[in-house]
PDB file of C-alpha atoms in Angstrom:
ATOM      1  CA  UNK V  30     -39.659  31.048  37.384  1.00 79.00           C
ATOM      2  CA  UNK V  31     -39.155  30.346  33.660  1.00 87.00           C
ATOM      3  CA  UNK V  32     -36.456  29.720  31.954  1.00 92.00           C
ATOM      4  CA  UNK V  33     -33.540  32.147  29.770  1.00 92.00           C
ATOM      5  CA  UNK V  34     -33.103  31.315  26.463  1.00 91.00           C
ATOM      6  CA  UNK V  35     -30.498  32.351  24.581  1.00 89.00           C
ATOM      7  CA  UNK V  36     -30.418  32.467  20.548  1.00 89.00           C
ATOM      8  CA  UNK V  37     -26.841  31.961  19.017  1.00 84.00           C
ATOM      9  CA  UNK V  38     -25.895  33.069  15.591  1.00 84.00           C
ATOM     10  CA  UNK V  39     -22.711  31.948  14.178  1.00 78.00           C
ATOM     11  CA  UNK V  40     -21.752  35.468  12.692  1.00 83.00           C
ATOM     12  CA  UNK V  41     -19.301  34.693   9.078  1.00 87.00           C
ATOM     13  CA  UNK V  42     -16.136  36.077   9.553  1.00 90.00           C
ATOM     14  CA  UNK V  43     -14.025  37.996   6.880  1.00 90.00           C
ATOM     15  CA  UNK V  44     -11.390  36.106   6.173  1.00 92.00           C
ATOM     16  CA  UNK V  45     -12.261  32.519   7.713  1.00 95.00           C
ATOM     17  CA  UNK V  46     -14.258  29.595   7.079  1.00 93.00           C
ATOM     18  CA  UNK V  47     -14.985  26.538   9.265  1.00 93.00           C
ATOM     19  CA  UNK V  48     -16.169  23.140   8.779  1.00 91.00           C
ATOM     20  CA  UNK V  49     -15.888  21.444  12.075  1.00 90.00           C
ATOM     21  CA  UNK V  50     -12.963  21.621  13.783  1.00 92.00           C
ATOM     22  CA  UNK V  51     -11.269  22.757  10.362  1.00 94.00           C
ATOM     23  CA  UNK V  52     -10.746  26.494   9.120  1.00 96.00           C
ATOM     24  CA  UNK V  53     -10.130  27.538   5.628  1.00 96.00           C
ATOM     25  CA  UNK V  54      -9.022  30.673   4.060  1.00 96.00           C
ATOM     26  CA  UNK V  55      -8.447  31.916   0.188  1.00 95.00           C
ATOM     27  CA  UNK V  56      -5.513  33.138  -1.270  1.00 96.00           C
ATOM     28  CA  UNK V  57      -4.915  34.212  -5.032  1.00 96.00           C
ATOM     29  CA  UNK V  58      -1.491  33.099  -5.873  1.00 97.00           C
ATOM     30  CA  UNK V  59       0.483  33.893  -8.869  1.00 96.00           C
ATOM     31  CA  UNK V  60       2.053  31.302 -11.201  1.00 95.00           C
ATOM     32  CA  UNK V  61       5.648  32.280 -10.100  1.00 95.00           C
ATOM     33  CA  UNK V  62       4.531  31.407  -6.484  1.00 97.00           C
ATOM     34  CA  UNK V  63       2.716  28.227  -7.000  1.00 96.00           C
ATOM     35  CA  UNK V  64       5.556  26.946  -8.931  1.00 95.00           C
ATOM     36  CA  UNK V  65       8.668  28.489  -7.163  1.00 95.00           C
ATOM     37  CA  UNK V  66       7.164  28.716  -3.456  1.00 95.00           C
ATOM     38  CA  UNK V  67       4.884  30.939  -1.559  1.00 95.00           C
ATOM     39  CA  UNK V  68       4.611  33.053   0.940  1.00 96.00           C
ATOM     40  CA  UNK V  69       1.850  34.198   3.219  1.00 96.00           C
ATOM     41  CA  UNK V  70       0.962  36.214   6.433  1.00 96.00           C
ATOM     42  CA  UNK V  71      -2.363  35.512   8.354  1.00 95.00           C
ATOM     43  CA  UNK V  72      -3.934  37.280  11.199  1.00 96.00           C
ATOM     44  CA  UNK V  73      -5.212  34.345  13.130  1.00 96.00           C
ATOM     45  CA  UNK V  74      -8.716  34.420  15.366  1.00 94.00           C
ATOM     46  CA  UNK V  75      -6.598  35.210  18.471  1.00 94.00           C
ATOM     47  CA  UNK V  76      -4.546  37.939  16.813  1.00 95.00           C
ATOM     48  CA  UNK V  77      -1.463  35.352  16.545  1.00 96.00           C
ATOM     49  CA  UNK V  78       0.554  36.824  13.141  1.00 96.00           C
ATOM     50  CA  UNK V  79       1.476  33.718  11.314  1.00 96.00           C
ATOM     51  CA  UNK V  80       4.055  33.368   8.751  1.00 96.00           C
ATOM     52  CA  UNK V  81       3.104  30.623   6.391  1.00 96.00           C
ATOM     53  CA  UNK V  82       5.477  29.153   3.496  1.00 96.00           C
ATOM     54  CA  UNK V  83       6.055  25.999   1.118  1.00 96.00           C
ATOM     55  CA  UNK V  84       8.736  23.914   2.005  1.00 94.00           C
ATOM     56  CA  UNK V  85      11.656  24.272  -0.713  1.00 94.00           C
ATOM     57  CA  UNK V  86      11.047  22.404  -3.826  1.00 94.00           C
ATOM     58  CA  UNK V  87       7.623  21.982  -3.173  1.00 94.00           C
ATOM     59  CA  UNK V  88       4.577  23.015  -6.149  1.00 93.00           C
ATOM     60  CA  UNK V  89       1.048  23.620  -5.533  1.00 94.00           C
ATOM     61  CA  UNK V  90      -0.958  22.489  -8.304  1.00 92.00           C
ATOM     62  CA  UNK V  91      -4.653  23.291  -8.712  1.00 91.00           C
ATOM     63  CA  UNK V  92      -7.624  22.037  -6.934  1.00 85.00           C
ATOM     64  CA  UNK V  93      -9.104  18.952  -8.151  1.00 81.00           C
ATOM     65  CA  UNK V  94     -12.214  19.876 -10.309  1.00 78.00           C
ATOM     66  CA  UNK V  95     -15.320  19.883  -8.624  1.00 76.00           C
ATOM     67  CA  UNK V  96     -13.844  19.066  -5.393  1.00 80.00           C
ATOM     68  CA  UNK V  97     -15.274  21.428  -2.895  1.00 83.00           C
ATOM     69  CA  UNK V  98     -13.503  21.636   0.357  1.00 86.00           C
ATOM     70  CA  UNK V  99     -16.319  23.073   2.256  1.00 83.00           C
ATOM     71  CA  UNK V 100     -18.940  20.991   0.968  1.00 81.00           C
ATOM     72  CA  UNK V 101     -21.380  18.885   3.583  1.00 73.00           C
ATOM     73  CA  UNK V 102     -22.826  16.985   1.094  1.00 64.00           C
ATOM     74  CA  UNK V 103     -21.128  13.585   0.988  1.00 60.00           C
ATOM     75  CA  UNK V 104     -22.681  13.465  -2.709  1.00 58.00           C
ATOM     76  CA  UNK V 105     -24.106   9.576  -4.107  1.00 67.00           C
ATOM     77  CA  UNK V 106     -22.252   6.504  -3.345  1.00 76.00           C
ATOM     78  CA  UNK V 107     -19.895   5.929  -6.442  1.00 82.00           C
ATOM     79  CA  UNK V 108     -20.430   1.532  -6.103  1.00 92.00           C
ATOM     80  CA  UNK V 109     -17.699  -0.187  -7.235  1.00 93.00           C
ATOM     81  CA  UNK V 110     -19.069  -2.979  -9.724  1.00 95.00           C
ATOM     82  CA  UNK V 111     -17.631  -7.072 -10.140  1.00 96.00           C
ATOM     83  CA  UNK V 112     -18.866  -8.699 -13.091  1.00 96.00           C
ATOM     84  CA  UNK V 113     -20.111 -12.325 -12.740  1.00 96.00           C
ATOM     85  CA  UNK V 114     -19.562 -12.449  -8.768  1.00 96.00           C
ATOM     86  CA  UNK V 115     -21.189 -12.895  -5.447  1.00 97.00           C
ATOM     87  CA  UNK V 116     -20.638 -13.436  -1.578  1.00 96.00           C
ATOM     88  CA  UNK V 117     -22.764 -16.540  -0.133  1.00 95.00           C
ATOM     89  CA  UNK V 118     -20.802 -16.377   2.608  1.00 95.00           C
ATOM     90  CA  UNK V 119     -22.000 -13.246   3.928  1.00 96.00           C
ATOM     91  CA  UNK V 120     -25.780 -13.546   5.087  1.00 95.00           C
ATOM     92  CA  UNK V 121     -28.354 -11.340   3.723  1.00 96.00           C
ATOM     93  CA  UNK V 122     -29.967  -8.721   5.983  1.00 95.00           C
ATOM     94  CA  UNK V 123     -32.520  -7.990   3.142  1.00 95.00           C
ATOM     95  CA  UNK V 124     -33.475  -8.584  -0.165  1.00 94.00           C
ATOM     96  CA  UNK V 125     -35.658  -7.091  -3.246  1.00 95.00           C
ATOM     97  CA  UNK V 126     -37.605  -8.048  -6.223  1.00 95.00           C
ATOM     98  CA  UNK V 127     -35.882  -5.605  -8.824  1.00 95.00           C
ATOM     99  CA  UNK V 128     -32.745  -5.456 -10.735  1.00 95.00           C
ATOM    100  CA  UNK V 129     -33.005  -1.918 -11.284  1.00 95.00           C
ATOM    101  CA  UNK V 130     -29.810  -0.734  -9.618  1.00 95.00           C
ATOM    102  CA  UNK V 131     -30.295   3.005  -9.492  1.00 93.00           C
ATOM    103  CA  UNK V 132     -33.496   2.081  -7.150  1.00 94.00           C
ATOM    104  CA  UNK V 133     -31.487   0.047  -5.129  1.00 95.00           C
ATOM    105  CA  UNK V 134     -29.162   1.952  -4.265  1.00 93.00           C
ATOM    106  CA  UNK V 135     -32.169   4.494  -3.563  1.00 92.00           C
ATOM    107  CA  UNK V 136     -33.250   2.259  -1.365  1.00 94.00           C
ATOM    108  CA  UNK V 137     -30.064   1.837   0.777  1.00 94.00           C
ATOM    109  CA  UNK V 138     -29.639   5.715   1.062  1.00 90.00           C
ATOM    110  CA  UNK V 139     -32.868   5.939   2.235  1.00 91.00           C
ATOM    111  CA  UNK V 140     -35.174   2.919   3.689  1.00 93.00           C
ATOM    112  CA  UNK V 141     -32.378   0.647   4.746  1.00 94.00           C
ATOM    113  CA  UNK V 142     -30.331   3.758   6.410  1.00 90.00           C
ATOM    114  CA  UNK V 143     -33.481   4.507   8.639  1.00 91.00           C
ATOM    115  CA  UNK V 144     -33.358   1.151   9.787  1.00 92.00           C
ATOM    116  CA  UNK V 145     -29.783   1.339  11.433  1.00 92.00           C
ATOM    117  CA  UNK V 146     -28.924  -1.348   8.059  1.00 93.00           C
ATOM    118  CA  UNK V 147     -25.326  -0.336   6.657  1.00 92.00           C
ATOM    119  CA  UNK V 148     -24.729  -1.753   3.770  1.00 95.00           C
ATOM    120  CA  UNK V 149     -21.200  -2.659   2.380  1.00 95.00           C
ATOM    121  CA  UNK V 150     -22.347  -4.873  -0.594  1.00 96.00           C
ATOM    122  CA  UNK V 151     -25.393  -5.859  -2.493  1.00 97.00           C
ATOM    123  CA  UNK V 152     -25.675  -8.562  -5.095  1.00 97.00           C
ATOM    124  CA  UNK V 153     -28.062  -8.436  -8.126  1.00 96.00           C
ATOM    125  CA  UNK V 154     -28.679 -11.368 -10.193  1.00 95.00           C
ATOM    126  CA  UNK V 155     -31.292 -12.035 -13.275  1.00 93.00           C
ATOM    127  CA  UNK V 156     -34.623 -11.678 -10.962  1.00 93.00           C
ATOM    128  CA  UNK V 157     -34.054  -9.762  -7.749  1.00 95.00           C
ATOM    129  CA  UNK V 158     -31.204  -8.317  -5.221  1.00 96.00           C
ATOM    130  CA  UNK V 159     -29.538  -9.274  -2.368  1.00 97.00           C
ATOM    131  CA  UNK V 160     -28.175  -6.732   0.935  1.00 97.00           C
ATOM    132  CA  UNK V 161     -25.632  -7.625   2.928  1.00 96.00           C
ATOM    133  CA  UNK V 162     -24.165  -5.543   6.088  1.00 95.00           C
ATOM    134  CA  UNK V 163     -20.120  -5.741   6.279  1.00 95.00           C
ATOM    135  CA  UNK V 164     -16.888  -4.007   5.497  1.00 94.00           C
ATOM    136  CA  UNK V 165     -15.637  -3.666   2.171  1.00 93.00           C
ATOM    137  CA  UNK V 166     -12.656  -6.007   3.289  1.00 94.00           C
ATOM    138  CA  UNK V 167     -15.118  -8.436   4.444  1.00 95.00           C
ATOM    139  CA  UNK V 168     -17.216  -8.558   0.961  1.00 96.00           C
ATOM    140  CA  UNK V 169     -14.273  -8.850  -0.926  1.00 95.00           C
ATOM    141  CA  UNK V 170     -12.985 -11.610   1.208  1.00 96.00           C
ATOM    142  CA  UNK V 171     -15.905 -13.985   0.495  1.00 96.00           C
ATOM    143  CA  UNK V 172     -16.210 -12.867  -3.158  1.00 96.00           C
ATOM    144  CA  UNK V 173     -16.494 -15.905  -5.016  1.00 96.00           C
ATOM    145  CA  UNK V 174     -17.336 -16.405  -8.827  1.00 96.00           C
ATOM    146  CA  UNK V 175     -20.987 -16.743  -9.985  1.00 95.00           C
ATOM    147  CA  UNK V 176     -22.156 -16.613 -13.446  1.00 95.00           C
ATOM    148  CA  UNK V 177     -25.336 -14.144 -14.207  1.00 94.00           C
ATOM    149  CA  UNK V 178     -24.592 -12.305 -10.905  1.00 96.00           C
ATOM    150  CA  UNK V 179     -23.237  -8.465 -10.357  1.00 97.00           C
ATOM    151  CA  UNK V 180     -21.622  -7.297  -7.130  1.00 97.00           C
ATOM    152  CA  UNK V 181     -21.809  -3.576  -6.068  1.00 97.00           C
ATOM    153  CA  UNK V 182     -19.238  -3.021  -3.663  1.00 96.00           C
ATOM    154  CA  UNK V 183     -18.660   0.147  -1.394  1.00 93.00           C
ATOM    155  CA  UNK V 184     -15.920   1.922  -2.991  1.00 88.00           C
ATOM    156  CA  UNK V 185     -12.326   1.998  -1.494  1.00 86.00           C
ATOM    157  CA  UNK V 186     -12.543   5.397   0.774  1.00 78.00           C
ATOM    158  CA  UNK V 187      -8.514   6.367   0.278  1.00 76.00           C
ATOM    159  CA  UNK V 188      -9.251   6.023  -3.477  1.00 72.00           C
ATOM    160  CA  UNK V 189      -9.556   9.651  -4.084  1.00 72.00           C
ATOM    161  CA  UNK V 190      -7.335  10.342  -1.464  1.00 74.00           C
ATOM    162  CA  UNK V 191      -4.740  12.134  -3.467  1.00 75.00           C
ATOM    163  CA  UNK V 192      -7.299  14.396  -5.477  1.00 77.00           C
ATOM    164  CA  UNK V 193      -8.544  16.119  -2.550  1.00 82.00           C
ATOM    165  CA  UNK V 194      -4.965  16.329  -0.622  1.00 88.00           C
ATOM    166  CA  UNK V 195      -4.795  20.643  -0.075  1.00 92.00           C
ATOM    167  CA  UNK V 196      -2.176  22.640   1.698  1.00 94.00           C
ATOM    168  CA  UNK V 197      -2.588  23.521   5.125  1.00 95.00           C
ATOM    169  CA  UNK V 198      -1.204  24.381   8.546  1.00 95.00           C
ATOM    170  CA  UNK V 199      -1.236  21.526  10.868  1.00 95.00           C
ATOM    171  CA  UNK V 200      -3.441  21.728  14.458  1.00 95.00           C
ATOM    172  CA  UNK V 201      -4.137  25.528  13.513  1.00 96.00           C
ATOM    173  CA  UNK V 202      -8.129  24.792  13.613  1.00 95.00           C
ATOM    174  CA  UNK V 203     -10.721  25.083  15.966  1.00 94.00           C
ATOM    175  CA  UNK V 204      -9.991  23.627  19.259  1.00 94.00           C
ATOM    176  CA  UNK V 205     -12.577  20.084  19.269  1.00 92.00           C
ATOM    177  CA  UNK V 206     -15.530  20.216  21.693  1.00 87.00           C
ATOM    178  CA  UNK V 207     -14.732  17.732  23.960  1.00 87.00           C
ATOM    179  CA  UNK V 208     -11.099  17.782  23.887  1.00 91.00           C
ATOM    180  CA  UNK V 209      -9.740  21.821  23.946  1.00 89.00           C
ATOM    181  CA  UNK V 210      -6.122  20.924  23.765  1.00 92.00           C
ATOM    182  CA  UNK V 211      -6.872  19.029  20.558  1.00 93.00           C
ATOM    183  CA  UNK V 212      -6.916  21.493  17.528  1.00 94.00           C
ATOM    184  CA  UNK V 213      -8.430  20.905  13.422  1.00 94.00           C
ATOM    185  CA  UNK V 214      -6.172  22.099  10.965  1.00 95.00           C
ATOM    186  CA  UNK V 215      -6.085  25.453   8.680  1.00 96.00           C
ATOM    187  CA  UNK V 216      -6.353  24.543   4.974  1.00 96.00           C
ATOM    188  CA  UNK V 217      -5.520  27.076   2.536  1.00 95.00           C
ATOM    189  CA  UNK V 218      -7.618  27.577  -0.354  1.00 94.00           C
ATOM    190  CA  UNK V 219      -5.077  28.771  -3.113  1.00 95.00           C
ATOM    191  CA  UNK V 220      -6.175  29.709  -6.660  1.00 95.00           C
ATOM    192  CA  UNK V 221      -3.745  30.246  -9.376  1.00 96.00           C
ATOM    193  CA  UNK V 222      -3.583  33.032 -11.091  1.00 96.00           C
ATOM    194  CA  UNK V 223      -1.782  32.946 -15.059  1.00 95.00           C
ATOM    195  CA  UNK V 224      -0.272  35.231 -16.986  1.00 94.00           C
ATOM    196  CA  UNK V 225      -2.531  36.771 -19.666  1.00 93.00           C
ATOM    197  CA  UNK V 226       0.207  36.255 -21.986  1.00 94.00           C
ATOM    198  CA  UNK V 227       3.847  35.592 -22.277  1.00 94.00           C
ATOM    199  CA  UNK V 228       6.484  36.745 -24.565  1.00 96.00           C
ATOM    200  CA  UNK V 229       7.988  33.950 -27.037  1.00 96.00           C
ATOM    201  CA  UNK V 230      11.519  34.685 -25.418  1.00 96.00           C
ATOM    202  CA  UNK V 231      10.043  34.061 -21.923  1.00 95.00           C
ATOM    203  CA  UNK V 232       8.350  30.788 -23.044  1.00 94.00           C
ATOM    204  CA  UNK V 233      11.669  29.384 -24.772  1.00 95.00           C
ATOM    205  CA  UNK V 234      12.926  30.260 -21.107  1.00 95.00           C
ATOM    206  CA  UNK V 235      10.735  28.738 -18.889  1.00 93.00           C
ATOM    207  CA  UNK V 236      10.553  25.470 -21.562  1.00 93.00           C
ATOM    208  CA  UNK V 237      14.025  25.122 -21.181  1.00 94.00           C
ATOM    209  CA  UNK V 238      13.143  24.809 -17.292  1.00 93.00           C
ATOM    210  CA  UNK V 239      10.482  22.212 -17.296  1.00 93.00           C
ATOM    211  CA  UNK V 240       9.698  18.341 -17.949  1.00 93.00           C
ATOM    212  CA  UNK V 241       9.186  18.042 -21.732  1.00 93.00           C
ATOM    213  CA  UNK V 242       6.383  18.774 -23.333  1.00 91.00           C
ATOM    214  CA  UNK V 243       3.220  15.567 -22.897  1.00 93.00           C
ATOM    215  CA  UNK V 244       2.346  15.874 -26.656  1.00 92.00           C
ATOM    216  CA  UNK V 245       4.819  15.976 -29.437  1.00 92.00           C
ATOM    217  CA  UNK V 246       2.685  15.622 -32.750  1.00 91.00           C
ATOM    218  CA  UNK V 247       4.200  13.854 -35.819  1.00 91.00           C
ATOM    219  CA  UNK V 248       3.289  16.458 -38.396  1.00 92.00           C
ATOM    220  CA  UNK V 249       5.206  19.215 -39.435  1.00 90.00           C
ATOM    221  CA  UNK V 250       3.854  22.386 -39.959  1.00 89.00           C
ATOM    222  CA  UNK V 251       5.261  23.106 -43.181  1.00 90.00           C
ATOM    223  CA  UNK V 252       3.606  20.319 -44.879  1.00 92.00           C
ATOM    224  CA  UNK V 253       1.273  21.146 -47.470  1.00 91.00           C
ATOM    225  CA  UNK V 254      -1.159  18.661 -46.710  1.00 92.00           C
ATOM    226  CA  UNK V 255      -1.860  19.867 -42.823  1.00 92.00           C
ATOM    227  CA  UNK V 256      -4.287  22.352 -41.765  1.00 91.00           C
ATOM    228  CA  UNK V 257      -2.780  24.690 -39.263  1.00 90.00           C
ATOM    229  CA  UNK V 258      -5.080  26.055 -36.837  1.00 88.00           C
ATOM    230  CA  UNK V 259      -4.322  28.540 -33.761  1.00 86.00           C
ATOM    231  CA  UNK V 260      -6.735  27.929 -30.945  1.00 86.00           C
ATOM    232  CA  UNK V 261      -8.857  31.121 -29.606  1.00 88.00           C
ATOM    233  CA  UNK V 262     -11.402  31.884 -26.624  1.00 84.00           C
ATOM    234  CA  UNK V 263     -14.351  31.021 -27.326  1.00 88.00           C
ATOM    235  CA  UNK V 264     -17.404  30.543 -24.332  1.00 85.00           C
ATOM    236  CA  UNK V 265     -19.484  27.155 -25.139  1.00 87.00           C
ATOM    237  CA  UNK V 266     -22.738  28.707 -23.718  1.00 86.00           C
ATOM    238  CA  UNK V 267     -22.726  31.522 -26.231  1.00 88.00           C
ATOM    239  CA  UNK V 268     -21.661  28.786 -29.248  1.00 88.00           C
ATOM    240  CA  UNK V 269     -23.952  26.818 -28.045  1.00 84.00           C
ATOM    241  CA  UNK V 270     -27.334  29.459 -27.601  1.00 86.00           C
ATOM    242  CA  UNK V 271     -25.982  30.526 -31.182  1.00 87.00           C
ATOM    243  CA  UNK V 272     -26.354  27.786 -33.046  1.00 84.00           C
ATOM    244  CA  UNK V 273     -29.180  26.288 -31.071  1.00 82.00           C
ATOM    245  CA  UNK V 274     -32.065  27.198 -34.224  1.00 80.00           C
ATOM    246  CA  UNK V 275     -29.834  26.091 -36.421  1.00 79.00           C
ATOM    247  CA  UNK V 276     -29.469  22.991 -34.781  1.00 78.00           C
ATOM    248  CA  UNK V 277     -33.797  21.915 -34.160  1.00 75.00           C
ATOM    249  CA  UNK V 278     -33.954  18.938 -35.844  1.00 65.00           C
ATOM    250  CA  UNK V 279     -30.000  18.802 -36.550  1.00 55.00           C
ATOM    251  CA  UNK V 280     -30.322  14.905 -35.867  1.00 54.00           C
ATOM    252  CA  UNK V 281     -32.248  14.047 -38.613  1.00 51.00           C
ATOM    253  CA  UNK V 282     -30.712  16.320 -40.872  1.00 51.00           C
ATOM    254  CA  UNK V 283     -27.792  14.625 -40.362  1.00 51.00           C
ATOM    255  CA  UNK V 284     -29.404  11.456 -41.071  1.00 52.00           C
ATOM    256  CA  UNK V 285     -30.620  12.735 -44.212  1.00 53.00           C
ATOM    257  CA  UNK V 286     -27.643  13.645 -44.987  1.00 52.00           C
ATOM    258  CA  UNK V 287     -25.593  10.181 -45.146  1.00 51.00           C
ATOM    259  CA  UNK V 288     -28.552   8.117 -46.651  1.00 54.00           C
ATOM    260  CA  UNK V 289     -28.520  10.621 -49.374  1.00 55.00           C
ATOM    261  CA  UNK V 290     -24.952  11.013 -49.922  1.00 54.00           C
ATOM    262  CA  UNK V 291     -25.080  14.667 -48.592  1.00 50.00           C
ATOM    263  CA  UNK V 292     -21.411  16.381 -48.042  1.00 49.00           C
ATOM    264  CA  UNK V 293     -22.866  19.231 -46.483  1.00 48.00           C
ATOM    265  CA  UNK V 294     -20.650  18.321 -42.747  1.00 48.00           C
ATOM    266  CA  UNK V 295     -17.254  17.620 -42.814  1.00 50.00           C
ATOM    267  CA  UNK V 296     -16.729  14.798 -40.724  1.00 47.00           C
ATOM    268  CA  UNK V 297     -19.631  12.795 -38.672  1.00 48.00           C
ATOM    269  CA  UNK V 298     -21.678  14.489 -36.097  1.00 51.00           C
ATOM    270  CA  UNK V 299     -21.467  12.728 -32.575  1.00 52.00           C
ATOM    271  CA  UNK V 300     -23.932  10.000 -31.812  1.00 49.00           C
TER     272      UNK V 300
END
């Protein structure tokens, strides 16, 4: 007899996300909330109601930008780099006649990877580049100073630690596969919602309330000799599709410009 086969599709729910063990939900929060505490009810995947708050005193800021939660892509290895510095004490487990580092590094994400080779440092000097399987601990250990040479070292993983810290409701996840009575957590994916506008009364208020301002300028606005300008919205796309004719050949306009004494810009363009 043959066999049954059966064809599962994970069906997306409403309301909840997972990744892993790990579920994630959105919320739109309000200023007032995100500063003052918040509130939320949730309708769990068993029908549990759950009551969910911030502990008193407690803020949420925004994400982090382009920190995606529910990303699976682990993105490129940000290499931390040591000037004039190398490890002889840790052996090589391969080796290559280039310097060019973003092929390197190519190479370790893809042809030293399928060869079971992790590495935790590689060392380039003036003609080719050195692999070398250990723990970032370990390379930094045996790092030992060497003129002309460049270490690339695997970046400290808690080092973005507190970017990508979020809110959420411990061992209220997925139960794991091989372990049911061990649970992921539910992380709450909270954007912020401002205030269109405020009235000048309400802003004196809530200034009174917070940590001083981070910039205090030095000029006064009633001197004669500053420009005062208010900022607006403006979206850099369109600014930038409008004045993109205008702009062919900009460069060497510019150019023109200072070898000929031109006063046409105010200010230098960026190089």
């Amino acid at each position: 007899a043959g066999d049954v086969v059966f064809v599962l599709k994970q069906q997306e729910h409403a309301d909840f996300k997972r990744k892993g063990a790990d579920l994630f939900v959105e919320r739109k929060i309000s200023l007032v909330e995100a500063l003052c505490g918040v509130e939320l009810e949730l309708t769990h995947l068993d029908g549990r109601r759950l009551f969910v708050k911030t502990a008193p005193g407690e803020i949420i800021k925004p994400m982090a930008r382009g920190f995606d939660p529910l990303s699976t892509d682990e993105g490129t290895t940000d290499w931390e780099v040591i000037e004039d510095s190398d490890c002889p004490g840790i052996e090589n487990v391969a080796q290559a006649d280039t310097t060019d580092v973003d092929t390197l590094k190519k190479a370790i994400e893809t042809q030293l990877k399928r060869k079971g080779i992790d590495v935790g440092v590689f060392v380039v000097d003036e003609r080719r580049a050195y692999f070398k399987s250990c723990t970032r601990e370990e390379a930094l250990a045996a790092k030992k100073p060497r003129k002309g040479c460049t270490m690339y070292v695997l970046p400290d993983p808690d080092s973005k630690k507190s970017f990508r810290l979020m809110k959420a409701v411990k061992d209220e996840g997925m139960p794991t596969f091989k372990n049911p009575f061990v649970h992921g957590n539910l992380f709450l994916i909270l954007t912020i919602e401002f205030p269109d506008t405020l009235t000048v009364e309400n802003q004196k208020k809530i200034r009174s309330l917070l940590p001083p301002p981070l910039n205090v300028p030095k000029l006064k606005e009633d001197d004669s000799s500053v420009e005062i300008h208010t900022v607006t919205d403006i979206d850099p796309v369109a600014s930038y599709n409008a004045n993109k004719v205008n702009m062919q050949g900009g460069g060497e306009a510019y150019d023109d410009e200072e070898e000929e004494g031109g006063g046409g810009a105010r200010g230098a363009g960026p190089q």
